[in-house]
Short mmCIF file of C-alpha atoms in Angstrom, two decimals:
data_model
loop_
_atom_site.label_atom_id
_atom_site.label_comp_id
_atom_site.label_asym_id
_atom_site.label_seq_id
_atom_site.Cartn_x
_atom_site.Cartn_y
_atom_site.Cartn_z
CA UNK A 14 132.91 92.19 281.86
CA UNK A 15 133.34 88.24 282.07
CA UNK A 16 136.38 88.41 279.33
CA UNK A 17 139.72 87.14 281.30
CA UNK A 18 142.71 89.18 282.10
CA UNK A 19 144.41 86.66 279.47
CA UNK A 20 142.43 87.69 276.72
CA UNK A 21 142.55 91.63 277.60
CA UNK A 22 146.37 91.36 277.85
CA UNK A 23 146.69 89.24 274.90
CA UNK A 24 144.61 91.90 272.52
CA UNK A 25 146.59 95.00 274.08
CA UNK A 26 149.80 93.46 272.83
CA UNK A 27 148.28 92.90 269.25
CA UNK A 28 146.82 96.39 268.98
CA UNK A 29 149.75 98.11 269.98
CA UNK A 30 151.82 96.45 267.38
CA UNK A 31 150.23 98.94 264.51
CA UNK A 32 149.12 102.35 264.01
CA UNK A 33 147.68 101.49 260.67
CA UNK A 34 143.62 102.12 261.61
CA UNK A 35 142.51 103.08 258.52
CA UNK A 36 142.13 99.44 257.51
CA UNK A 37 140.31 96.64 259.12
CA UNK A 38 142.52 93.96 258.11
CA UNK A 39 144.67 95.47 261.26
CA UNK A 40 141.53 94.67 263.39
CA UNK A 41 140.73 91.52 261.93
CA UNK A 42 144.52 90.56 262.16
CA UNK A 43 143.59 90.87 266.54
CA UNK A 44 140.93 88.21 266.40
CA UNK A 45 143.02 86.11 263.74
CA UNK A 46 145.86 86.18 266.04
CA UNK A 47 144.24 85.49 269.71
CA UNK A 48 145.69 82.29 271.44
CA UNK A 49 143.35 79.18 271.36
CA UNK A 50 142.55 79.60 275.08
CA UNK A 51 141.95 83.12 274.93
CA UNK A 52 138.80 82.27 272.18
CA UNK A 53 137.47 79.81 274.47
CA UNK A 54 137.16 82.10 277.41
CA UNK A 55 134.58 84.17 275.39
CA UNK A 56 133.35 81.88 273.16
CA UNK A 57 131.95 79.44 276.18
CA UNK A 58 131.16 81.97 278.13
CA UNK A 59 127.49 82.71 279.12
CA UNK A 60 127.37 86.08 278.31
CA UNK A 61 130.22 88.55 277.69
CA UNK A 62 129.34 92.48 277.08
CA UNK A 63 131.98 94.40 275.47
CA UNK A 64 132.84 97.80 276.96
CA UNK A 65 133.94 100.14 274.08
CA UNK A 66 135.49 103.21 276.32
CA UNK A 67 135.17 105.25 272.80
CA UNK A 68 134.49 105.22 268.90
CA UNK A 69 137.96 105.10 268.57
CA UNK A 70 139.90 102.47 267.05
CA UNK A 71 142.72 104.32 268.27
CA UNK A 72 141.51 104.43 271.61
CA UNK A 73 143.24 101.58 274.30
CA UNK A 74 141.89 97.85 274.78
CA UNK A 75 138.12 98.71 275.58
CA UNK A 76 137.81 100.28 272.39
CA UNK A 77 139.73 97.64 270.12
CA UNK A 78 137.70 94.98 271.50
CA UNK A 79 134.29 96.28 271.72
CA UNK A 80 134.51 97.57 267.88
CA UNK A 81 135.63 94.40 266.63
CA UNK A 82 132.15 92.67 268.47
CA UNK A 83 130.29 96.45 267.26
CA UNK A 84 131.72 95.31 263.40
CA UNK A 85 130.38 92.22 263.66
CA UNK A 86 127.39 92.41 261.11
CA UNK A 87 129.33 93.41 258.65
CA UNK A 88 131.29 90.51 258.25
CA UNK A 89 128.52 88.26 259.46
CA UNK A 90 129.87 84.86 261.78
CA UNK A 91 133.56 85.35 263.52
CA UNK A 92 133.72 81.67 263.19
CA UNK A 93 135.44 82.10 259.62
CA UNK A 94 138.04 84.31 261.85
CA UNK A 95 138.61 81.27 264.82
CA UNK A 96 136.73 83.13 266.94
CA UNK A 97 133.28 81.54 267.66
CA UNK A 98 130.78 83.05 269.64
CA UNK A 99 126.64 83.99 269.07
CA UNK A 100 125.94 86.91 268.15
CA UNK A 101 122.36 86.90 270.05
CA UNK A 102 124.13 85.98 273.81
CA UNK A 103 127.31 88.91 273.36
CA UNK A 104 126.32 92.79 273.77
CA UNK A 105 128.21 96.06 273.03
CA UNK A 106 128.45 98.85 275.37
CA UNK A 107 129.91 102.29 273.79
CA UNK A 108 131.44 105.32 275.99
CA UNK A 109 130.95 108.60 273.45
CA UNK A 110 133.26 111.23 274.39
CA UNK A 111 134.54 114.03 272.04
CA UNK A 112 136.17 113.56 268.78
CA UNK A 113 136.03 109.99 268.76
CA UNK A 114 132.39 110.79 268.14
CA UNK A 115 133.11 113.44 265.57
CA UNK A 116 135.89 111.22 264.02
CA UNK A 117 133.47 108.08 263.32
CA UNK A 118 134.48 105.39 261.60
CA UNK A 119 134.72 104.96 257.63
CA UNK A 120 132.76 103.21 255.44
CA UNK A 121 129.44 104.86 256.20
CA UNK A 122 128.29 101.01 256.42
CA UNK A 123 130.48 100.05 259.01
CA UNK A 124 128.98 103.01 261.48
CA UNK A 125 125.47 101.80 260.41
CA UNK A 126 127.03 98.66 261.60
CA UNK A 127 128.77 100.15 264.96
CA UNK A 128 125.11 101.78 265.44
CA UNK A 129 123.28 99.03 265.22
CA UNK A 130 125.26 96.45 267.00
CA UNK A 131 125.16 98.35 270.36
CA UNK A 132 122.85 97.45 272.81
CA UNK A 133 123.68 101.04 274.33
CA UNK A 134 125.29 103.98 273.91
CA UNK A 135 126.67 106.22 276.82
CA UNK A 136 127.15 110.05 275.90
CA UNK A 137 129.72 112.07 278.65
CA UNK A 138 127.24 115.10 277.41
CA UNK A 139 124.24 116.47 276.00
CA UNK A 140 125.88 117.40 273.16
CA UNK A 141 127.22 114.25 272.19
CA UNK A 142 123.72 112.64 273.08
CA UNK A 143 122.52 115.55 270.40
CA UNK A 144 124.98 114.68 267.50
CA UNK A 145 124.26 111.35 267.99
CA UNK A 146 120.83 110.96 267.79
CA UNK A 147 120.42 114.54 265.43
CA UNK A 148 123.39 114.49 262.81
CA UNK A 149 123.92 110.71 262.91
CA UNK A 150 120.34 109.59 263.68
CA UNK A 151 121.05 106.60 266.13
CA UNK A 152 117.60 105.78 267.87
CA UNK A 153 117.04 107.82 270.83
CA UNK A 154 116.30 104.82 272.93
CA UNK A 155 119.90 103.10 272.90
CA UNK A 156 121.47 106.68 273.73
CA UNK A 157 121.83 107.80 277.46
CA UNK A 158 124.04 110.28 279.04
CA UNK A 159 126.26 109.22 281.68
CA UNK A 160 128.15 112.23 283.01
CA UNK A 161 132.19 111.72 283.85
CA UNK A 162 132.56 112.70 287.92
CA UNK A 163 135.71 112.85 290.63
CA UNK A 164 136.11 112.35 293.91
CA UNK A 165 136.40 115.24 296.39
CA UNK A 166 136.91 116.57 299.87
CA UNK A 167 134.71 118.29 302.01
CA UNK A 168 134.53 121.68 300.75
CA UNK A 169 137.30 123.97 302.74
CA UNK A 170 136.99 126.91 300.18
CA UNK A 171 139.56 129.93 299.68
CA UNK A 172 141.46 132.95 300.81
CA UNK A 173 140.00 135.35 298.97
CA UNK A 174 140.53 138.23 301.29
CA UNK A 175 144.53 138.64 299.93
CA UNK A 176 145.84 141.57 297.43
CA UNK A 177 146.66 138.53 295.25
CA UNK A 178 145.58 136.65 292.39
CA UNK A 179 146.91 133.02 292.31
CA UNK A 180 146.57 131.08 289.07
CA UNK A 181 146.37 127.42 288.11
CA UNK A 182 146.24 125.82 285.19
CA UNK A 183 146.66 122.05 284.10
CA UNK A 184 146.87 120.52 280.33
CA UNK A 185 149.43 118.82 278.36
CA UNK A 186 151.35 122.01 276.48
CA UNK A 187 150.39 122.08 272.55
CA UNK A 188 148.72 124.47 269.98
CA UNK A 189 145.37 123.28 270.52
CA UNK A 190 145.76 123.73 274.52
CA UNK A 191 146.83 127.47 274.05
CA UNK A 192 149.05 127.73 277.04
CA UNK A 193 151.25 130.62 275.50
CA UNK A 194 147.91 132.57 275.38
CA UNK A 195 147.67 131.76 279.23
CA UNK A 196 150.69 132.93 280.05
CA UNK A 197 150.20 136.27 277.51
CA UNK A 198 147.26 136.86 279.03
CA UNK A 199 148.76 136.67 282.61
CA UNK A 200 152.26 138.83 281.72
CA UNK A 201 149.57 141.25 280.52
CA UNK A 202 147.96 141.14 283.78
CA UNK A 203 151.04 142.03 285.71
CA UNK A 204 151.55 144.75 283.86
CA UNK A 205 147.69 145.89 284.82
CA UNK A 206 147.71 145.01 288.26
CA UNK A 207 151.07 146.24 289.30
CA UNK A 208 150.23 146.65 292.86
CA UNK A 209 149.54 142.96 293.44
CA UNK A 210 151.29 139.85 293.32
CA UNK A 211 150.16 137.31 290.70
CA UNK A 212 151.28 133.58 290.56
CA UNK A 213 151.03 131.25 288.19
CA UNK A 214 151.10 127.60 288.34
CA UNK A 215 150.56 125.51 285.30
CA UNK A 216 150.65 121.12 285.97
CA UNK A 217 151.79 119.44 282.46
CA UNK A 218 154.42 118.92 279.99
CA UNK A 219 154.20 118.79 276.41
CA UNK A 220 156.45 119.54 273.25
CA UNK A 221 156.01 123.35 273.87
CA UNK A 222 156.83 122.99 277.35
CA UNK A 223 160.64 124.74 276.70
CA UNK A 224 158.52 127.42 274.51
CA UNK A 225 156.73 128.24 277.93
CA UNK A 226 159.70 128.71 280.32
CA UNK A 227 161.53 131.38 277.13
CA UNK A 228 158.03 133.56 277.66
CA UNK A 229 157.34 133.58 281.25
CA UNK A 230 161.43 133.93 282.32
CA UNK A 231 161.55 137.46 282.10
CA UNK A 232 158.03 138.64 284.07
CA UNK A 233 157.38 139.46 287.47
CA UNK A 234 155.15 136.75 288.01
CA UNK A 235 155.82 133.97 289.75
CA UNK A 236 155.73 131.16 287.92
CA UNK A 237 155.49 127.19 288.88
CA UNK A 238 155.80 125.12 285.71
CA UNK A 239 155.83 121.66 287.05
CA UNK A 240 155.57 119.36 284.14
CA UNK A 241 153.87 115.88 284.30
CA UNK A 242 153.09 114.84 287.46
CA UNK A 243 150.90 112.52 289.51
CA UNK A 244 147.41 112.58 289.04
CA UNK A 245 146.99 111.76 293.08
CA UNK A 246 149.31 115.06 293.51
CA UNK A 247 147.63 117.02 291.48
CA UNK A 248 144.25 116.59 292.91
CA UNK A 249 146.45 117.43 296.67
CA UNK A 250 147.94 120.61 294.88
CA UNK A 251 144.41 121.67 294.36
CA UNK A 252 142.95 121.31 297.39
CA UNK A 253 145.57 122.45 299.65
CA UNK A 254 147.02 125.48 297.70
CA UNK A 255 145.37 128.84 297.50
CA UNK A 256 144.22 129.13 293.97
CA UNK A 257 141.79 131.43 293.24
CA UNK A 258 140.77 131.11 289.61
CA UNK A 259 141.43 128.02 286.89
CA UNK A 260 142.13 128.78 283.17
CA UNK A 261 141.30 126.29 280.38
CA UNK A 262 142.51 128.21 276.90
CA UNK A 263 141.60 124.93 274.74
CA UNK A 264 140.64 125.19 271.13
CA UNK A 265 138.48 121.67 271.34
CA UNK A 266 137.10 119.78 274.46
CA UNK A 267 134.64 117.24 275.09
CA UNK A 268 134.05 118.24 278.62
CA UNK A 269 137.19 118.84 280.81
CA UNK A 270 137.69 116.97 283.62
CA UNK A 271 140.75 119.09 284.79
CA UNK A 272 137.73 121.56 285.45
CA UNK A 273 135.64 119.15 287.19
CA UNK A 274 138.28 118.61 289.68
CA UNK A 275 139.32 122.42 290.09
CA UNK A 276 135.70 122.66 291.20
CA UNK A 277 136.13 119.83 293.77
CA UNK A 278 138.79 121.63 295.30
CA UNK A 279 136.58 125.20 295.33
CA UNK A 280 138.13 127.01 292.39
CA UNK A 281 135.78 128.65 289.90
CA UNK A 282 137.11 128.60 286.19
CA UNK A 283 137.50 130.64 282.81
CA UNK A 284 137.11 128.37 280.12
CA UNK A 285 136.62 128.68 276.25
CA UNK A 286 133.26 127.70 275.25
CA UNK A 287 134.11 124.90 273.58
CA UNK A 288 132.45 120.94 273.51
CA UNK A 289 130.32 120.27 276.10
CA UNK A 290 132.22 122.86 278.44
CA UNK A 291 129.36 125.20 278.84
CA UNK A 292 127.49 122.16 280.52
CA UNK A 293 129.80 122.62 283.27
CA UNK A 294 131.02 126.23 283.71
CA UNK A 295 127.95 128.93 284.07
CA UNK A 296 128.88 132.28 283.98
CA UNK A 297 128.50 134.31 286.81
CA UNK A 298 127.94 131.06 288.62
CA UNK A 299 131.00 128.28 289.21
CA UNK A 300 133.40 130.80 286.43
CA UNK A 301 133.12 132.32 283.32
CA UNK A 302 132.91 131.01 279.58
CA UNK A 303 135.10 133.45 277.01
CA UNK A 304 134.65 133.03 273.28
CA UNK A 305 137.30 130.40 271.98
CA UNK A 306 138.21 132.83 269.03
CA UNK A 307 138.92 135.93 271.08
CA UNK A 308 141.85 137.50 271.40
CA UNK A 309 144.56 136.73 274.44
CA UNK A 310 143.45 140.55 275.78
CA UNK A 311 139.80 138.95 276.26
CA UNK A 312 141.28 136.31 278.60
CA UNK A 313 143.49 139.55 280.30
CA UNK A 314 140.24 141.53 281.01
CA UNK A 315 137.93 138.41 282.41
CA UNK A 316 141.25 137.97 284.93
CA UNK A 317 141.04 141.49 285.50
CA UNK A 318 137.48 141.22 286.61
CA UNK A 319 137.69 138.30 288.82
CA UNK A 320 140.04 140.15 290.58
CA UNK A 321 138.01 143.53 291.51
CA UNK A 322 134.97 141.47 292.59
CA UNK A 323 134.44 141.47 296.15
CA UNK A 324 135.32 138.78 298.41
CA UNK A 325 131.86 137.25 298.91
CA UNK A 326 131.11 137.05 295.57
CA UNK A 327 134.72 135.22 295.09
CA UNK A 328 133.51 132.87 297.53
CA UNK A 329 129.86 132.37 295.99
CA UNK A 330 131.87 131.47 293.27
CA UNK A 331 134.14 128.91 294.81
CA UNK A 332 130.71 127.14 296.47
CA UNK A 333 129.10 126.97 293.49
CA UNK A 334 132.13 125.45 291.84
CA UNK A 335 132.55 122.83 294.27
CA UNK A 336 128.92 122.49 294.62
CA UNK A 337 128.39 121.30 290.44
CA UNK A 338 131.04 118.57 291.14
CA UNK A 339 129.41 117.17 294.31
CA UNK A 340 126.06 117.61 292.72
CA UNK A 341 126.11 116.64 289.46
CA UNK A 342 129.77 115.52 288.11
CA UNK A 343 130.56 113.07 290.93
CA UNK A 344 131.97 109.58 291.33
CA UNK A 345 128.26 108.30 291.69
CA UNK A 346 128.36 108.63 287.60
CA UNK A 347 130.25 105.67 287.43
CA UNK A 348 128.11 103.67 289.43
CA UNK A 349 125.40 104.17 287.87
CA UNK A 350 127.41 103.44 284.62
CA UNK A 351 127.58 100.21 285.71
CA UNK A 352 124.84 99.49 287.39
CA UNK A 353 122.48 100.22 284.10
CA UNK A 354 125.40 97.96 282.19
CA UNK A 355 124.45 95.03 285.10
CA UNK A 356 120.57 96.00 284.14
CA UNK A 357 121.03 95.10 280.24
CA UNK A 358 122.87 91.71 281.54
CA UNK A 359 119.57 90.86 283.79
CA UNK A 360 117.00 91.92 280.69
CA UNK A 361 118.74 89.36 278.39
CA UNK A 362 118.69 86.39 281.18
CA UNK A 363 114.90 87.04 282.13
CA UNK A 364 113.94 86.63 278.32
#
C-alpha cells in the first residue's frame, strides 16, 4: 500500500474521535477533514490499493479507509469531498473475518456498493467464502480464501506419560467466552479424577476476571490466572509448559487463532463448534468439537476422556495438532496474501 504513514496517522486520529458508525456523515467527516498534503499523497499517486482488514467500520485504520474508497459509487466523484483521485487507477482489497461479515453494512445499497467496488475479497474461511457468495451473492470470482497462520517451533511434543492433566486456556473473560463454564467443568473434574492432579492455566483478563478467582479459590486445582499478557509470552508459555489439552468454551468465533497457536506448540483442543472452528479442530484428530449449547457436564466428560486415552494416542493427537498449523494455518498465508494483492497491481499496469 503506496498511502504514506502521514495519511494513515492522520485518518486514525479522525476515526477515533467518534463511535457514532451508524451514519456516514462520520466517515465522510475523515475525508472532509484530511490535511492538504495528506490528499495529494493519494491523489498523485500512480496507483494506491486500499486494504480493508474487515467489513467493519468499527474495525481500526485499514478498515476506515478502505470502506470510504469501497463507498465510493455511491456518492459518485470524492472531488466534491477535497479528495481527488480516479476511480479506474485506485482498488479495494477486503479481509472477511467473522461478524464483521455477518454485521454488514446498512443501507442494502451501500453493501451492493462495498460489493461491487472491490477488486477482491479475502475470506479467513470457507464459511465466510460460503455466506458471501450464497446468502449475499457476491460473484464467486472476486472471493478467495486466504487462511490466518502463526509461526511455530519445531515440533517438541508432550509429557503425556504423567498421572496429570494440565489445562490451558486463553481468551479475554466475558459471557460470550464462557470461562466460568471452563472452570465448572474443570472443579467438576477434580472431583472425578481425585487421584490425579489437575492444573489449570487460563492467559486473559476481562470484566469477569474477579468473577473467576471467587469460583476457582476454593478447589483443589491448581489454578494460574494470569491476566493480559504478552502475546510473545504467551506463544513461550505454550511451547515450553506441559499442557496437555486446550479449551475454547466460546459462544461465536470466526476461526480462533488462540487454537491455531496451541497446535503450534503440540496441544490438541476441545472447542465448541462454532464459526469456522470445525475447519480447524477434527475430532479424533488434532481435538475434539463439543456442541456449543451443551451443558458444562458435556465439557467435564470430553476432559474425562482425554484423560483415560492412552499415551500414544495423546501423542497422535499432539502431532496432528501441530501438524494442521505447519500444514495448512501457517505464516506462508500471509504471503501469499500479499503476493496475489501485488498480482492485481501488475494486471492493472499490463492493461
Amino acid at each position: 500500500v503506496n498511502v504514506k504513514e502521514r495519511f494513515r496517522l492522520t485518518v486514525y486520529k479522525l476515526v477515533s474521535r467518534s463511535r457514532d458508525w451508524s451514519k456516514l456523515t462520520t466517515v465522510w467527516s475523515t475525508v472532509w477533514e484530511l490535511d492538504e498534503e495528506a490528499k495529494q499523497d493519494v491523489s498523485e499517486s500512480d496507483e494506491t490499493t486500499f486494504i480493508s482488514w474487515t467489513f467493519s467500520l468499527e474495525g481500526p485504520v485499514g478498515a476506515s479507509v478502505g470502506l470510504i474508497v469501497g463507498a465510493r459509487a455511491t456518492v459518485g466523484s470524492f472531488k466534491n469531498f477535497g479528495f481527488s483521485f480516479s476511480i479506474n487507477k485506485n482498488k479495494l482489497v477486503i479481509r472477511a473475518h467473522s461478524s464483521d461479515t455477518y454485521k454488514l453494512l446498512k443501507p442494502q445499497y451501500l453493501k451492493n456498493s462495498l460489493f461491487k467496488s472491490a477488486e477482491k475479497i479475502y475470506a479467513i474461511s470457507d464459511l465466510i467464502k460460503d455466506h458471501l457468495t450464497k446468502d449475499w451473492q457476491v460473484e464467486s470470482s472476486k472471493v478467495a480464501v486466504s487462511r490466518l497462520g502463526t509461526g511455530i517451533k519445531p515440533y517438541q511434543g508432550k509429557d503425556f506419560n504423567v498421572t496429570e492433566l494440565n489445562i490451558i486456556s486463553c481468551s479475554y473473560i466475558n459471557k460470550l467466552k464462557r470461562v466460568d463454564n471452563i472452570a465448572k467443568a474443570i472443579i467438576a473434574l477434580q472431583k472425578e479424577l481425585k487421584s490425579i492432579d489437575i492444573s489449570w492455566t487460563h492467559i486473559g483478563g476481562g470484566e469477569d476476571f474477579q468473577k473467576i478467582k471467587e469460583l476457582v479459590k476454593d478447589s483443589a486445582i491448581k489454578t494460574n490466572l494470569t491476566g493480559n499478557i504478552a502475546s510473545s509470552k504467551v506463544k513461550e508459555m505454550l511451547h515450553n509448559e506441559n499442557f496437555h489439552i486446550f479449551i475454547n468454551n466460546s459462544t461465536s468465533e470466526g476461526i480462533p487463532v488462540s487454537v491455531m497457536e496451541a497446535f503450534g506448540a503440540g496441544i490438541p483442543a476441545i472447542c465448541t463448534n462454532v464459526g469456522a472452528t470445525n475447519e480447524l479442530v477434527k475430532n479424533d484428530l488434532n481435538g475434539y468439537l463439543i456442541d456449543p449449547k451443551g451443558s458444562t457436564n458435556e465439557l467435564t466428560k470430553k476432559l474425562i476422556y482425554f484423560y483415560n486415552l492412552k499415551a500414544i494416542k495423546k501423542k497422535d493427537l499432539s502431532f496432528a495438532a501441530y501438524s494442521t498449523v505447519k500444514k495448512i494455518y501457517n505464516l506462508e498465508n500471509y504471503k501469499s496474501f500479499a503476493e496475489d494483492i501485488a498480482k492485481l497491481n501488475w494486471k492493472t499496469m499490463e492493461k
